[in-house]
Amino acid sequence: MSCPICGKPPAEDYRPFCSRRCADLDLARWLRGDYRIPGEPAGGTHDAAFPEPRDPDEDDR
């Protein structure tokens, strides 16, 4: 198996990468969102796990 970034043989300390540089490049790709699974967008405009914050000035009556 070779480094997924540059194709060199992997280094034991950074497996499966050959160096810290290649490991950091891969991390940057994850953080930018370069690795995505294609598909339909999720429905709705809000995430149910994170509801919109309530306005404390709203009256609940």
PDB file of C-alpha atoms in Angstrom:
ATOM      1  CA  MET A   1       0.000   0.000   0.000  1.00  0.00           C
ATOM      2  CA  SER A   2       1.380   3.423  -0.893  1.00  0.00           C
ATOM      3  CA  CYS A   3       0.684   6.911   0.465  1.00  0.00           C
ATOM      4  CA  PRO A   4      -2.791   7.973  -0.751  1.00  0.00           C
ATOM      5  CA  ILE A   5      -1.570  11.541  -1.321  1.00  0.00           C
ATOM      6  CA  CYS A   6       1.737  11.160  -3.200  1.00  0.00           C
ATOM      7  CA  GLY A   7       2.191   7.427  -3.835  1.00  0.00           C
ATOM      8  CA  LYS A   8       5.450   7.004  -1.881  1.00  0.00           C
ATOM      9  CA  PRO A   9       5.905   4.080   0.544  1.00  0.00           C
ATOM     10  CA  PRO A  10       4.269   4.765   3.933  1.00  0.00           C
ATOM     11  CA  ALA A  11       6.269   5.744   7.013  1.00  0.00           C
ATOM     12  CA  GLU A  12       5.596   3.765  10.197  1.00  0.00           C
ATOM     13  CA  ASP A  13       4.828   6.915  12.246  1.00  0.00           C
ATOM     14  CA  TYR A  14       2.336   8.297   9.706  1.00  0.00           C
ATOM     15  CA  ARG A  15       0.809   5.141   8.227  1.00  0.00           C
ATOM     16  CA  PRO A  16      -0.912   5.100   5.723  1.00  0.00           C
ATOM     17  CA  PHE A  17       0.883   8.321   4.773  1.00  0.00           C
ATOM     18  CA  CYS A  18       4.574   8.759   3.983  1.00  0.00           C
ATOM     19  CA  SER A  19       5.068  11.915   6.044  1.00  0.00           C
ATOM     20  CA  ARG A  20       3.418  14.406   8.330  1.00  0.00           C
ATOM     21  CA  ARG A  21       3.036  16.726   5.344  1.00  0.00           C
ATOM     22  CA  CYS A  22       0.865  14.234   3.466  1.00  0.00           C
ATOM     23  CA  ALA A  23      -1.135  13.455   6.625  1.00  0.00           C
ATOM     24  CA  ASP A  24      -1.757  17.185   7.120  1.00  0.00           C
ATOM     25  CA  LEU A  25      -2.782  17.614   3.472  1.00  0.00           C
ATOM     26  CA  ASP A  26      -5.348  14.841   3.906  1.00  0.00           C
ATOM     27  CA  LEU A  27      -6.661  16.433   7.116  1.00  0.00           C
ATOM     28  CA  ALA A  28      -6.998  19.786   5.331  1.00  0.00           C
ATOM     29  CA  ARG A  29      -9.039  18.103   2.592  1.00  0.00           C
ATOM     30  CA  TRP A  30     -11.399  16.649   5.215  1.00  0.00           C
ATOM     31  CA  LEU A  31     -11.752  19.991   7.001  1.00  0.00           C
ATOM     32  CA  ARG A  32     -12.490  21.841   3.731  1.00  0.00           C
ATOM     33  CA  GLY A  33     -15.176  19.297   2.877  1.00  0.00           C
ATOM     34  CA  ASP A  34     -13.406  17.982  -0.204  1.00  0.00           C
ATOM     35  CA  TYR A  35     -14.371  14.398   0.681  1.00  0.00           C
ATOM     36  CA  ARG A  36     -18.135  14.108   0.246  1.00  0.00           C
ATOM     37  CA  ILE A  37     -20.579  11.379  -0.585  1.00  0.00           C
ATOM     38  CA  PRO A  38     -22.789  12.518  -3.455  1.00  0.00           C
ATOM     39  CA  GLY A  39     -26.516  12.410  -2.909  1.00  0.00           C
ATOM     40  CA  GLU A  40     -29.692  14.369  -2.539  1.00  0.00           C
ATOM     41  CA  PRO A  41     -29.623  17.291  -0.085  1.00  0.00           C
ATOM     42  CA  ALA A  42     -31.200  16.620   3.285  1.00  0.00           C
ATOM     43  CA  GLY A  43     -34.798  17.816   3.589  1.00  0.00           C
ATOM     44  CA  GLY A  44     -35.825  20.851   5.598  1.00  0.00           C
ATOM     45  CA  THR A  45     -33.978  24.041   6.344  1.00  0.00           C
ATOM     46  CA  HIS A  46     -33.114  23.300   9.976  1.00  0.00           C
ATOM     47  CA  ASP A  47     -31.415  20.404  11.670  1.00  0.00           C
ATOM     48  CA  ALA A  48     -33.762  18.773  14.195  1.00  0.00           C
ATOM     49  CA  ALA A  49     -30.817  17.942  16.458  1.00  0.00           C
ATOM     50  CA  PHE A  50     -29.988  21.650  16.697  1.00  0.00           C
ATOM     51  CA  PRO A  51     -33.241  23.648  16.764  1.00  0.00           C
ATOM     52  CA  GLU A  52     -33.205  27.397  16.277  1.00  0.00           C
ATOM     53  CA  PRO A  53     -32.651  29.290  19.538  1.00  0.00           C
ATOM     54  CA  ARG A  54     -35.755  30.865  21.052  1.00  0.00           C
ATOM     55  CA  ASP A  55     -36.042  34.620  21.403  1.00  0.00           C
ATOM     56  CA  PRO A  56     -36.335  35.312  25.162  1.00  0.00           C
ATOM     57  CA  ASP A  57     -38.516  38.357  24.398  1.00  0.00           C
ATOM     58  CA  GLU A  58     -41.213  36.233  22.667  1.00  0.00           C
ATOM     59  CA  ASP A  59     -44.433  35.803  24.617  1.00  0.00           C
ATOM     60  CA  ASP A  60     -45.500  32.127  25.018  1.00  0.00           C
ATOM     61  CA  ARG A  61     -49.105  32.892  25.943  1.00  0.00           C
TER      62      ARG A  61
END
